[in-house]
Amino acid sequence: MSACCSWKDVFQYKTNRVTQIYSMSYGTIKWIFHVLVFSYISFALVFDKLYQQKEPVISSVHTKVKGIAEVKEEIMENGVKKVVPSIFDSADYTFPLQGNSFFVMTNFLKTEGQERGLCPEYPTRATRCSSDKGCKKGRMDPQGKGVQTGRCVVYKGDVKTCEVSAWCPIEEAEDAPRPALLNSAENFTVLIKNNVHFPGHNYTTRNILQDLNITCTFHKTKNPQCPIFQLGNIFQDTGDNFSDVAIQGGIMGIEIYWDCNLDTWFHHCRPKYSFRRLDDKTTNESLYPGYNFRYAKYYKENSVEKRTLIKVFGIRFDILVFGTGGKFDIIQLVVYIGSTLSYFGLASLFIDFLIDTYSSKCCRSQIYPCCKCCECCAVNEYYYEKKCESIVEPKPVLKYVSFVDESYIRMVDEQLLGRSLQYIIGEEVPRPLMDFTELSRLPLSLHNLPPIPGQQEDIQLLNEQGTPRSGNVPDWCQCGNCLPSQLPESHRCLEELCCRKKAGACITTSEPFKKLVLSRQVLKFLLLYQEPLLVLDADSTNSQLRHCAYRCYNTWRFSKQDLADFAILPSCCRWRIRREFPKSEGQYSGFKHPY
Ligand code: GDP
Ligand code: ZN
Ligand code: ZN
């Protein structure tokens, strides 16, 4: 069973290993970041009160409009037009509306004395006619005012229109009077009562204070808490002209914003008023500008039902109440602090980015050829090496090759292999820095081995044997010491590798090769180093020493264990080792995959 089932694994804790870099510049960058992040977090915490539990407001609104207007109405008396002044008070010009709105009439068109009957339509393109053929009995035009009777009658002079059954006389499609009849409505005042409640905090308040001076009028700066607004001033605030809007009507929003701090030590809960024109002032005539509706006053005259139709233009005021109430909440505070902790990682993110970006590559590519930059890049490269250990996925097809005349290691994908390993280009991998610590552990006496007479001779003898033997040297060999592979045809190319890329001296002739890879004493010592009480019996000694020599060679040439495991020995080294520690019977099996 897997180890995760054991209790021991439950009671464990994993932590990350970190690299601590002592650097003036990076230390400074870190502190700058930390100070900036900390200042921002503290500022946002205090300024936006992020330690508070916020609740939306619920509210009720009540309005009262006051003011008197004198209207000069034109009326016809005995066929003569007369201008009669009449007084309008709040009952005349305000209309009850649903929701948080109130309406103030500013202009109107009256059609008096209408009663049900037959009369000619108001002339338009659709209603004009020249004979009865132009009209149709029973037709109801959505734009019209009644049901057509099918007759074409005189409207006025020689203008003829279709007769309709409707409220007669038909309302005339006139333009709204200019200037507006109730232009003086700009002096009207409205008192807005607004009660608000924050259910989560169980707190109720209102916009009218106990000590309110009821004669005040709202002013943005001088009297911002007064709940009595003069209509003209509201329009001034939004940059509109009341007299212009009064002609066609419009919609104005009164926004009441409650940003309440309900903490006892900073208690503040007063509304802020602002205004916003809500209808589209840019709409042209054809798109029904302004705001109007019709209403009728009904009465009876000689037991005939009559009405006065009034097309009312005016301003609808919508009161929009919004805002939040906040109160200290420990959970909010903890959540906020928790959510900001990650910002402290910004410093490492940025510094890591600098190290990664400005390490070796930039210097090599000479983008920044100046000395200072190169120095900086070298330092970064050093940090990079210390902090980052790169591992390549141990794919069974991956092999490493090292040529003694090249400063890097080549990573080869075996799948690409179809010809000698010698010719595969592969990918360049930097050669890891030599780690001498292991080597220095070898007892000093081994470093300065006195030449063992027999072996020394052997080596020299073999060396002579190893010199080019023109007949047997494969064509891919560059050192003259390689031999053809013993492996079956299909695997042969894996062993067709020389110690060099270009012609020259063979690595097997080098001093370290002899001392490290071929020295029986060193290899024996290494086997014992691994297994102190190992008894080397005659049969297996050579095999063990040979395998140890392979490892020795690879560890020497590839430095890192993960590379060494997948490294392929050059043919010359392989055969030189085999000659030194031969196998008495059978064939050598060659490279076997470690995983
Ligand atoms: P054997 O002793 O008859 O099995 O034959 P060899 O002398 O070829 O040794 C085989 C062992 O050495 C196996 O464990 C192989 O994995 C290892 N070996 C042989 N050649 C290579 C090589 O090129 N690279 C590595 N890393 N190991 C090798
Ligand atoms: Zn060779
Ligand atoms: Zn060689």
XYZ file of C-alpha atoms and ligand atoms in Angstrom:
625
model
C 0.000 0.000 0.000
C 1.155 3.535 -0.562
C 2.766 5.362 2.293
C 0.001 7.941 2.527
C -2.063 5.479 4.494
C 0.274 5.605 7.423
C -0.482 7.895 10.373
C 3.073 9.164 10.253
C 2.325 10.884 6.984
C -0.657 12.659 8.407
C 1.421 14.258 11.142
C 3.958 15.914 8.925
C 4.602 19.409 7.735
C 6.246 20.453 4.516
C 7.918 23.796 4.118
C 9.789 25.468 1.318
C 13.542 25.849 1.259
C 14.490 29.374 0.446
C 17.628 31.052 -0.769
C 18.656 34.105 1.171
C 20.514 36.642 -0.942
C 22.577 39.293 0.801
C 22.374 42.131 -1.674
C 22.140 45.850 -1.092
C 20.181 46.539 -4.269
C 17.713 43.690 -3.984
C 17.297 44.345 -0.264
C 16.428 47.952 -1.064
C 13.961 46.932 -3.776
C 12.323 44.522 -1.349
C 11.889 47.203 1.293
C 10.574 49.744 -1.206
C 7.965 47.241 -2.335
C 7.040 46.298 1.210
C 6.682 49.936 2.276
C 4.594 50.762 -0.798
C 2.361 47.752 -0.344
C 1.976 48.383 3.359
C 1.143 52.054 2.823
C -1.399 51.247 0.151
C -3.039 48.540 2.262
C -3.232 50.794 5.317
C -4.489 53.718 3.257
C -7.218 51.612 1.632
C -8.140 50.110 4.997
C -8.668 53.496 6.602
C -9.890 55.472 3.603
C -12.390 52.924 2.280
C -13.168 51.673 5.801
C -12.556 48.118 4.702
C -12.711 46.952 8.297
C -16.462 47.589 8.269
C -19.430 45.401 7.489
C -21.361 47.401 4.857
C -25.130 47.335 4.500
C -27.242 48.875 1.748
C -29.785 51.473 2.796
C -33.544 51.043 2.614
C -35.640 54.183 2.655
C -38.958 55.945 2.282
C -39.494 59.376 0.775
C -42.192 61.965 1.186
C -42.309 65.285 -0.658
C -44.195 68.549 -0.351
C -44.126 71.202 -3.076
C -44.987 74.774 -2.182
C -45.396 77.958 -4.231
C -47.962 80.086 -5.997
C -47.897 81.006 -9.666
C -49.853 83.561 -11.592
C -50.760 82.370 -15.082
C -51.911 84.620 -17.889
C -54.305 82.435 -19.855
C -55.794 83.422 -23.183
C -59.479 82.733 -23.331
C -62.139 83.452 -25.936
C -65.041 85.476 -24.648
C -67.827 86.201 -27.089
C -65.403 85.590 -29.985
C -62.804 87.965 -28.544
C -59.409 86.756 -27.240
C -58.789 87.902 -23.695
C -55.867 87.440 -21.387
C -57.031 86.540 -17.886
C -54.605 86.116 -15.015
C -55.330 83.126 -12.811
C -53.650 81.826 -9.678
C -52.212 78.301 -9.494
C -51.416 76.795 -6.143
C -49.843 73.416 -5.327
C -53.131 71.532 -5.757
C -53.310 72.817 -9.335
C -49.818 72.070 -10.505
C -48.790 68.941 -8.595
C -50.064 65.513 -9.466
C -49.833 62.379 -7.356
C -47.290 59.967 -8.806
C -46.268 56.442 -7.843
C -42.939 55.706 -6.202
C -40.326 58.214 -5.128
C -41.380 60.875 -7.624
C -43.329 64.107 -7.770
C -44.474 66.148 -10.676
C -44.703 69.892 -11.164
C -46.689 71.246 -14.091
C -44.874 74.019 -15.957
C -46.928 74.394 -19.129
C -50.233 73.222 -20.549
C -52.610 73.249 -23.520
C -56.310 73.347 -22.756
C -59.198 72.146 -24.954
C -62.336 73.236 -23.239
C -65.929 72.137 -23.491
C -65.443 68.762 -25.176
C -68.438 66.482 -25.407
C -69.078 63.164 -27.158
C -70.276 63.667 -30.752
C -69.346 63.846 -34.429
C -66.824 66.369 -35.715
C -64.034 66.704 -38.277
C -60.582 65.331 -37.361
C -57.676 67.696 -36.830
C -56.030 68.022 -40.264
C -52.928 65.870 -40.763
C -51.638 63.972 -43.797
C -53.623 60.899 -42.777
C -56.930 62.643 -41.992
C -57.203 65.158 -44.853
C -59.663 64.199 -47.583
C -61.350 65.606 -50.657
C -64.390 63.348 -50.827
C -66.058 60.603 -48.823
C -63.894 58.103 -50.700
C -60.875 59.243 -48.714
C -62.528 58.148 -45.445
C -63.626 54.726 -44.313
C -66.400 53.979 -41.893
C -65.180 52.297 -38.704
C -61.471 53.025 -39.280
C -59.546 53.728 -36.123
C -56.262 55.481 -36.645
C -53.929 54.993 -33.654
C -52.765 58.586 -34.153
C -56.385 59.818 -34.503
C -58.806 60.933 -31.863
C -61.899 58.892 -32.779
C -63.683 56.378 -35.048
C -64.273 57.541 -38.634
C -67.846 57.776 -39.851
C -66.878 57.550 -43.527
C -67.817 61.137 -44.361
C -65.497 63.893 -45.526
C -66.486 67.238 -43.962
C -65.169 70.799 -43.831
C -62.765 71.480 -40.963
C -62.038 75.157 -41.513
C -62.232 77.238 -44.697
C -61.532 74.886 -47.579
C -59.669 72.305 -45.496
C -61.680 69.086 -45.361
C -61.018 66.166 -43.064
C -62.652 62.849 -42.228
C -65.452 63.040 -39.718
C -64.994 61.051 -36.511
C -67.101 60.064 -33.589
C -65.039 61.431 -30.672
C -64.792 64.044 -27.897
C -65.575 67.195 -29.856
C -64.154 69.644 -30.661
C -60.942 67.707 -31.398
C -57.807 68.842 -29.579
C -55.582 70.947 -31.789
C -52.008 69.680 -32.267
C -50.427 72.909 -31.180
C -46.918 73.516 -29.939
C -46.497 74.108 -26.217
C -46.791 77.826 -25.376
C -43.538 79.808 -25.253
C -42.537 81.008 -22.722
C -44.007 78.343 -20.436
C -47.183 79.410 -18.710
C -45.903 78.434 -15.274
C -42.435 79.789 -15.795
C -42.513 81.118 -12.272
C -42.516 77.504 -11.006
C -38.776 77.901 -10.725
C -39.385 79.677 -7.472
C -41.401 76.772 -6.054
C -39.779 74.867 -3.259
C -39.952 71.230 -2.382
C -39.392 69.709 1.015
C -38.064 66.170 0.870
C -38.503 63.952 3.901
C -36.346 60.876 3.734
C -36.297 58.185 6.404
C -33.550 55.605 6.093
C -32.910 52.310 7.792
C -29.962 49.902 7.873
C -31.565 46.595 8.838
C -28.280 44.742 9.516
C -27.124 47.394 11.957
C -30.630 48.108 13.257
C -30.124 51.832 12.782
C -32.726 54.335 11.626
C -32.313 58.010 10.871
C -33.777 60.749 8.666
C -32.586 63.687 6.663
C -34.502 66.311 8.654
C -32.745 67.268 11.830
C -34.567 68.295 15.003
C -33.224 71.825 14.863
C -34.023 72.409 11.189
C -34.745 75.980 10.230
C -37.799 75.548 7.996
C -37.088 78.744 6.131
C -33.785 77.507 4.792
C -33.123 76.627 1.148
C -30.613 74.074 -0.014
C -27.301 75.380 -1.266
C -24.466 73.093 -2.307
C -21.859 74.795 -0.160
C -23.661 77.214 2.116
C -26.494 75.002 3.256
C -25.861 71.438 2.123
C -28.045 69.806 4.777
C -31.239 71.807 4.154
C -33.925 69.464 2.733
C -35.856 72.323 1.076
C -34.942 72.757 -2.578
C -35.828 75.553 -4.931
C -36.649 74.045 -8.324
C -34.732 76.721 -10.224
C -31.596 76.054 -8.181
C -31.744 72.335 -8.947
C -31.601 73.134 -12.662
C -28.828 75.651 -12.154
C -26.786 72.910 -10.472
C -26.988 70.599 -13.470
C -26.263 73.433 -15.890
C -29.787 73.563 -17.358
C -32.062 76.504 -17.841
C -35.374 76.095 -16.034
C -37.333 78.249 -18.496
C -36.148 76.116 -21.438
C -37.029 72.835 -19.775
C -40.362 74.210 -18.541
C -41.727 74.556 -22.104
C -41.621 70.861 -23.060
C -41.075 69.332 -19.625
C -38.358 66.933 -18.502
C -37.172 64.525 -15.861
C -34.781 65.486 -13.110
C -33.166 63.104 -10.652
C -32.520 64.118 -7.058
C -29.930 61.758 -5.653
C -29.652 61.300 -1.920
C -26.483 59.471 -0.994
C -26.057 58.111 2.508
C -22.496 57.097 3.329
C -22.862 56.268 6.986
C -20.168 55.435 9.454
C -22.018 53.855 12.337
C -18.982 53.248 14.530
C -19.458 55.039 17.820
C -16.051 56.720 17.709
C -16.439 58.211 14.198
C -20.211 58.340 13.975
C -21.359 60.193 10.911
C -24.600 59.661 9.030
C -25.765 62.651 6.953
C -27.071 62.607 3.400
C -25.380 64.165 0.386
C -27.686 65.664 -2.227
C -26.910 65.851 -5.911
C -28.902 66.352 -9.079
C -28.872 64.774 -12.480
C -30.927 65.438 -15.593
C -32.476 62.066 -16.432
C -34.260 62.697 -19.719
C -32.396 63.066 -22.944
C -32.013 66.763 -23.613
C -30.603 66.140 -27.066
C -33.694 64.426 -28.532
C -35.144 66.368 -31.438
C -38.754 67.271 -32.116
C -39.684 64.058 -33.910
C -38.589 61.866 -30.988
C -41.108 63.304 -28.509
C -38.901 65.539 -26.417
C -39.687 66.538 -22.857
C -42.269 65.039 -20.579
C -46.040 65.437 -20.987
C -49.313 63.635 -20.484
C -53.025 64.396 -20.848
C -55.629 64.553 -18.200
C -59.243 65.641 -18.180
C -61.578 67.422 -15.795
C -65.133 66.161 -16.182
C -68.311 68.088 -15.465
C -71.941 68.096 -16.428
C -73.634 70.932 -18.270
C -77.392 70.659 -18.774
C -77.047 66.946 -17.882
C -74.587 66.476 -20.787
C -71.202 65.094 -19.740
C -68.436 67.433 -20.758
C -64.738 67.667 -20.094
C -61.799 70.019 -20.236
C -58.824 68.219 -21.782
C -55.445 69.423 -20.578
C -52.135 68.425 -22.144
C -49.768 68.897 -19.239
C -46.064 69.634 -19.675
C -43.947 69.549 -16.593
C -41.013 68.244 -14.719
C -40.978 64.903 -13.025
C -38.556 64.723 -10.137
C -37.302 61.226 -9.326
C -35.734 60.848 -5.919
C -33.044 58.197 -5.891
C -31.849 57.137 -2.465
C -28.769 54.957 -2.215
C -25.748 54.409 -0.019
C -24.332 52.126 2.610
C -23.905 52.049 6.343
C -20.754 50.481 7.741
C -19.872 49.242 11.183
C -16.642 47.691 12.485
C -16.587 43.946 12.023
C -13.680 41.772 13.076
C -14.425 39.180 10.399
C -14.252 41.825 7.650
C -10.963 43.039 9.059
C -9.466 39.538 9.102
C -10.729 38.817 5.587
C -9.238 42.082 4.331
C -5.872 41.474 5.943
C -5.870 37.933 4.576
C -6.648 39.122 1.068
C -3.818 41.629 1.094
C -1.071 39.313 2.315
C -0.382 38.070 -1.182
C 0.680 41.591 -2.229
C 3.766 41.223 -0.069
C 4.859 38.553 -2.523
C 5.164 41.245 -5.188
C 8.697 42.059 -4.083
C 9.934 38.493 -4.617
C 8.016 38.270 -7.856
C 9.719 41.399 -9.151
C 13.200 40.503 -7.898
C 12.913 36.972 -9.267
C 11.860 38.469 -12.555
C 14.977 40.682 -12.544
C 17.243 37.763 -11.685
C 15.713 35.516 -14.318
C 15.720 38.175 -17.017
C 19.106 39.711 -16.403
C 21.108 36.585 -15.823
C 23.468 35.038 -18.362
C 21.450 35.326 -21.550
C 21.520 39.084 -21.874
C 25.277 39.207 -21.419
C 25.898 36.467 -23.891
C 23.716 38.016 -26.540
C 25.583 41.307 -26.011
C 22.423 43.385 -25.839
C 23.976 45.278 -22.984
C 27.636 45.318 -23.875
C 28.702 47.752 -21.163
C 30.834 46.459 -18.330
C 28.434 47.473 -15.598
C 25.651 45.468 -17.192
C 27.856 42.454 -17.705
C 28.869 42.588 -14.077
C 25.248 42.809 -13.076
C 24.371 39.901 -15.336
C 27.178 37.801 -13.919
C 25.918 38.479 -10.401
C 22.408 37.549 -11.433
C 23.645 34.412 -13.082
C 25.287 33.441 -9.830
C 22.046 34.027 -7.917
C 20.154 32.120 -10.555
C 22.386 29.097 -10.248
C 22.035 29.125 -6.477
C 18.291 29.468 -6.434
C 17.290 27.287 -9.332
C 17.953 23.633 -9.830
C 16.780 22.576 -13.239
C 15.813 19.025 -13.899
C 14.876 17.610 -17.271
C 12.069 15.135 -17.460
C 13.724 11.693 -17.286
C 12.243 10.436 -20.509
C 13.529 6.994 -21.488
C 14.431 8.438 -24.865
C 16.632 11.184 -23.479
C 20.400 10.750 -23.606
C 23.351 12.996 -22.775
C 26.557 13.156 -24.709
C 29.758 14.987 -23.883
C 32.551 15.669 -26.328
C 35.896 16.499 -24.818
C 36.403 19.306 -27.366
C 33.105 21.030 -26.541
C 32.337 23.154 -23.493
C 28.728 22.057 -23.204
C 26.803 18.827 -22.954
C 24.435 17.721 -25.691
C 20.975 16.455 -24.918
C 19.820 13.997 -27.532
C 16.391 12.581 -28.141
C 16.789 8.921 -28.911
C 13.705 8.977 -31.055
C 15.661 11.062 -33.532
C 18.265 8.388 -33.597
C 18.554 6.584 -36.882
C 22.239 7.004 -37.467
C 25.329 7.139 -35.304
C 24.951 9.036 -32.050
C 28.106 10.872 -33.086
C 26.215 12.860 -35.732
C 23.126 13.819 -33.754
C 23.161 17.565 -33.050
C 20.867 17.546 -30.007
C 20.258 20.461 -27.716
C 23.042 22.266 -25.912
C 22.899 22.051 -22.122
C 25.391 24.076 -20.086
C 27.955 21.872 -18.427
C 27.360 21.996 -14.666
C 30.184 23.412 -12.624
C 32.555 20.724 -11.408
C 31.844 19.636 -7.884
C 35.180 18.761 -6.366
C 33.840 17.961 -2.923
C 33.278 14.282 -3.667
C 36.660 13.950 -5.292
C 38.433 15.543 -2.386
C 36.975 12.939 -0.110
C 39.133 10.315 -1.698
C 42.069 9.690 0.617
C 45.067 11.678 -0.376
C 47.141 8.559 -0.661
C 45.021 7.566 -3.636
C 45.601 10.858 -5.361
C 49.294 10.264 -5.444
C 49.309 6.612 -6.170
C 52.756 5.158 -6.444
C 52.836 3.511 -9.808
C 52.046 -0.124 -9.456
C 54.600 -1.659 -11.685
C 52.359 -4.167 -13.437
C 49.473 -1.838 -14.064
C 51.566 1.049 -15.165
C 53.054 -1.187 -17.737
C 49.611 -2.371 -18.600
C 48.380 1.109 -19.200
C 51.283 1.976 -21.344
C 50.903 -1.269 -23.166
C 47.239 -0.665 -23.753
C 47.924 2.896 -24.708
C 50.082 1.666 -27.457
C 47.384 -0.763 -28.408
C 44.929 2.139 -28.389
C 46.768 4.120 -31.002
C 45.009 4.264 -34.360
C 44.574 0.949 -35.963
C 43.537 2.133 -39.311
C 41.850 -1.067 -40.403
C 39.415 -1.310 -37.490
C 38.540 2.334 -36.781
C 34.935 3.175 -37.707
C 34.434 6.218 -39.933
C 32.587 8.198 -37.246
C 35.589 8.047 -34.870
C 37.645 11.211 -34.498
C 40.195 10.025 -31.945
C 41.242 6.803 -33.564
C 40.527 4.675 -30.500
C 36.909 3.714 -31.023
C 35.716 0.261 -31.978
C 32.572 -0.939 -33.706
C 29.665 -1.759 -31.422
C 28.899 -5.285 -30.401
C 25.219 -4.598 -30.038
C 22.618 -5.949 -32.419
C 22.065 -3.865 -35.565
C 18.999 -2.022 -34.197
C 20.808 -0.696 -31.090
C 24.185 -0.203 -32.622
C 23.918 3.495 -33.365
C 23.623 4.186 -29.601
C 27.211 3.077 -29.106
C 28.582 4.786 -32.190
C 29.964 7.737 -30.332
C 33.482 9.105 -30.126
C 34.996 11.150 -27.309
C 35.524 14.066 -29.742
C 33.532 15.995 -32.285
C 36.544 16.941 -34.350
C 39.728 14.997 -34.925
C 42.309 15.146 -32.124
C 43.731 13.424 -29.048
C 41.626 10.807 -27.286
C 40.332 11.372 -23.767
C 41.520 7.919 -22.749
C 45.072 9.168 -23.052
C 44.473 11.910 -20.501
C 45.883 11.831 -16.973
C 42.527 11.988 -15.113
C 41.134 9.143 -17.185
C 43.975 6.909 -16.136
C 43.946 7.998 -12.527
C 40.209 8.153 -12.024
C 38.608 5.690 -14.375
C 41.217 3.070 -14.876
C 42.851 2.931 -11.469
C 41.987 -0.336 -9.815
C 42.761 1.112 -6.371
C 40.490 4.089 -6.803
C 37.648 1.964 -8.141
C 38.074 -0.566 -5.365
C 38.079 2.192 -2.832
C 34.929 3.650 -4.338
C 33.165 0.297 -4.193
C 34.162 -0.014 -0.553
C 33.159 3.588 0.051
C 29.694 2.594 -1.051
C 29.676 -0.741 0.734
C 32.349 -0.782 3.442
C 32.351 -4.520 4.072
C 32.132 -5.595 0.457
C 34.050 -8.761 -0.318
C 35.145 -8.749 -3.891
C 35.199 -12.297 -5.145
C 37.286 -13.233 -8.105
C 34.339 -13.847 -10.457
C 32.520 -10.606 -10.134
C 35.405 -8.240 -9.385
C 35.988 -7.249 -12.949
C 32.302 -6.677 -13.609
C 31.912 -4.503 -10.555
C 35.051 -2.544 -11.271
C 33.974 -2.084 -14.879
C 30.550 -0.789 -13.937
C 32.130 1.412 -11.317
C 34.506 2.756 -13.952
C 31.561 3.598 -16.236
C 29.939 5.521 -13.384
C 33.208 7.177 -12.516
C 33.660 8.365 -16.064
C 30.112 9.685 -16.323
C 30.186 11.413 -12.961
C 33.468 13.008 -13.903
C 32.287 14.235 -17.314
C 28.688 15.150 -16.452
C 29.038 16.248 -12.819
C 25.410 15.835 -11.972
C 23.923 12.479 -11.118
C 20.728 13.037 -13.099
C 22.776 13.704 -16.237
C 25.232 10.892 -15.553
C 22.443 8.334 -15.344
C 21.464 9.067 -18.937
C 24.931 9.720 -20.297
C 26.368 7.554 -23.036
C 29.998 6.565 -22.882
C 32.104 7.181 -25.948
C 33.159 3.986 -27.646
C 36.857 4.562 -26.974
C 36.272 4.888 -23.213
C 33.878 1.992 -23.133
C 36.375 -0.317 -24.819
C 39.303 1.040 -22.891
C 37.474 0.221 -19.632
C 36.399 -3.176 -20.922
C 39.953 -3.942 -21.895
C 41.083 -2.997 -18.411
C 38.361 -5.001 -16.653
C 37.320 -7.565 -19.205
C 34.506 -10.025 -19.058
C 35.667 -13.567 -19.589
C 32.579 -15.006 -21.211
C 29.906 -13.727 -23.590
C 29.006 -10.320 -24.897
C 28.805 -7.023 -23.051
C 25.230 -5.972 -22.627
C 25.766 -2.196 -22.999
C 23.668 0.717 -21.743
C 20.558 -0.231 -19.831
C 17.988 2.344 -18.917
C 18.124 3.095 -15.177
C 14.361 3.599 -14.805
P 27.522 -6.334 -18.692
O 28.465 -6.131 -17.598
O 27.682 -7.598 -19.425
O 26.113 -6.123 -18.281
O 27.804 -5.201 -19.818
P 28.409 -3.750 -19.718
O 29.886 -3.798 -19.427
O 28.060 -3.034 -20.959
O 27.741 -3.058 -18.498
C 26.352 -2.871 -18.407
C 26.006 -1.933 -17.316
O 26.721 -0.720 -17.467
C 24.558 -1.576 -17.321
O 24.136 -1.345 -16.003
C 24.530 -0.335 -18.114
O 23.455 0.503 -17.759
C 25.828 0.321 -17.752
N 26.259 1.023 -18.933
C 26.815 0.485 -20.013
N 27.046 1.435 -20.919
C 26.647 2.595 -20.412
C 26.619 3.948 -20.856
O 27.000 4.251 -21.976
N 26.119 4.873 -20.026
C 25.662 4.572 -18.765
N 25.153 5.566 -18.010
N 25.642 3.313 -18.319
C 26.155 2.322 -19.128
Zn 36.925 7.771 -31.266
Zn 38.553 8.649 -27.750
